[in-house]
Coordinates of C-alpha atoms in Angstrom, one line a residue:
M1 CA 83.0 179.8 108.0
A2 CA 83.8 176.1 108.7
V3 CA 81.9 173.6 106.8
L4 CA 80.4 171.1 109.1
Y5 CA 79.0 168.2 106.2
S6 CA 79.6 166.8 102.9
K7 CA 77.2 165.1 101.3
G8 CA 76.3 161.3 100.4
R9 CA 73.8 159.5 98.4
F10 CA 72.2 156.5 100.6
L11 CA 72.5 153.8 97.8
G12 CA 70.7 150.6 99.7
F13 CA 71.9 148.0 101.8
K14 CA 74.6 145.4 102.0
R15 CA 73.4 142.4 100.3
G16 CA 74.8 138.9 98.9
Q17 CA 73.4 137.1 96.0
R18 CA 70.3 135.8 97.9
A19 CA 70.0 137.4 101.4
Q20 CA 70.2 141.5 102.4
H21 CA 71.8 142.8 105.5
E22 CA 69.4 145.7 106.5
N23 CA 71.6 146.6 109.6
T24 CA 74.5 148.2 107.4
A25 CA 74.0 150.7 104.5
L26 CA 75.9 151.6 101.7
I27 CA 76.6 155.4 101.0
Q28 CA 77.8 156.8 97.9
L29 CA 80.1 159.8 99.4
E30 CA 80.4 163.1 96.8
N31 CA 83.8 163.7 95.2
V32 CA 85.3 160.2 96.6
N33 CA 85.9 157.6 93.8
S34 CA 88.4 155.3 95.3
K35 CA 88.9 153.2 98.2
E36 CA 92.2 155.2 99.2
E37 CA 89.7 158.6 99.6
T38 CA 87.2 156.9 101.9
T39 CA 90.0 156.6 105.0
Y40 CA 89.4 159.9 106.0
Y41 CA 85.9 159.3 106.7
E42 CA 86.0 156.3 108.8
G43 CA 84.5 157.0 111.9
K44 CA 82.7 160.1 110.8
R45 CA 79.0 160.2 111.8
V46 CA 76.4 160.2 109.7
A47 CA 73.1 162.0 109.6
Y48 CA 69.6 161.3 107.5
L49 CA 67.1 164.1 107.9
F50 CA 63.4 163.6 106.6
R51 CA 60.4 165.5 107.0
A52 CA 57.6 163.3 109.4
P53 CA 53.7 164.2 109.0
T54 CA 53.4 165.2 112.8
A55 CA 55.6 168.0 114.4
K56 CA 57.5 167.0 117.6
K57 CA 59.1 170.0 119.6
G58 CA 57.9 172.7 117.2
S59 CA 59.6 170.7 113.7
N60 CA 58.2 168.2 111.4
I61 CA 62.1 167.2 110.5
R62 CA 63.5 164.5 112.3
C63 CA 67.1 162.6 112.2
M64 CA 68.5 159.3 112.4
W65 CA 72.1 158.7 113.4
G66 CA 74.7 156.5 112.1
R67 CA 78.8 156.2 111.7
I68 CA 80.9 155.3 108.9
T69 CA 82.4 151.7 109.4
R70 CA 84.9 150.8 106.6
P71 CA 84.9 151.2 102.6
H72 CA 83.0 148.9 100.1
G73 CA 84.6 148.2 97.2
N74 CA 86.9 150.3 95.0
S75 CA 85.0 153.0 93.7
G76 CA 84.3 155.3 96.8
V77 CA 81.0 153.8 98.8
V78 CA 81.7 153.1 102.2
R79 CA 79.4 151.0 104.7
A80 CA 77.6 152.8 107.6
K81 CA 76.0 151.6 110.4
F82 CA 72.9 153.4 112.4
R83 CA 71.2 153.4 115.5
H84 CA 68.0 152.4 113.8
N85 CA 68.3 150.7 110.3
L86 CA 67.2 153.0 107.7
P87 CA 63.9 152.4 105.9
P88 CA 63.9 151.4 102.4
S89 CA 61.8 154.5 101.0
A90 CA 65.0 156.5 102.0
M91 CA 67.4 154.7 99.2
G92 CA 68.4 157.1 96.8
S93 CA 68.1 160.3 99.1
T94 CA 70.8 162.3 100.5
V95 CA 72.6 161.9 103.6
R96 CA 74.7 164.3 105.9
V97 CA 78.6 162.9 106.6
M98 CA 79.8 165.3 109.5
M99 CA 83.4 166.4 109.9
Y100 CA 83.3 164.9 113.2
P101 CA 85.0 163.2 114.8
S102 CA 88.6 164.5 113.7
N103 CA 91.2 161.3 113.3
I104 CA 93.6 163.9 112.0

């Protein structure tokens, strides 16, 4: 069976010395350690899954979708933009990096 996603970790938001830009999330991809390796992931979709206190449509699990836009630095970190900004409580949590859309 084909693998549909790989794991990543939400590190925080893009920031400068004084300002933080919450509209761009930084994600460390699993088993990716260089800027060159991140080019495969550009344009891939990212899902942040979390449990909500109330059930909707029979499930407590909700999802926030985003897309990887570009690399960040030289160590396998990428920038991602989500439809709705990720909450600060999500820092350090796992995200799913989907293997689609394919650009091969």
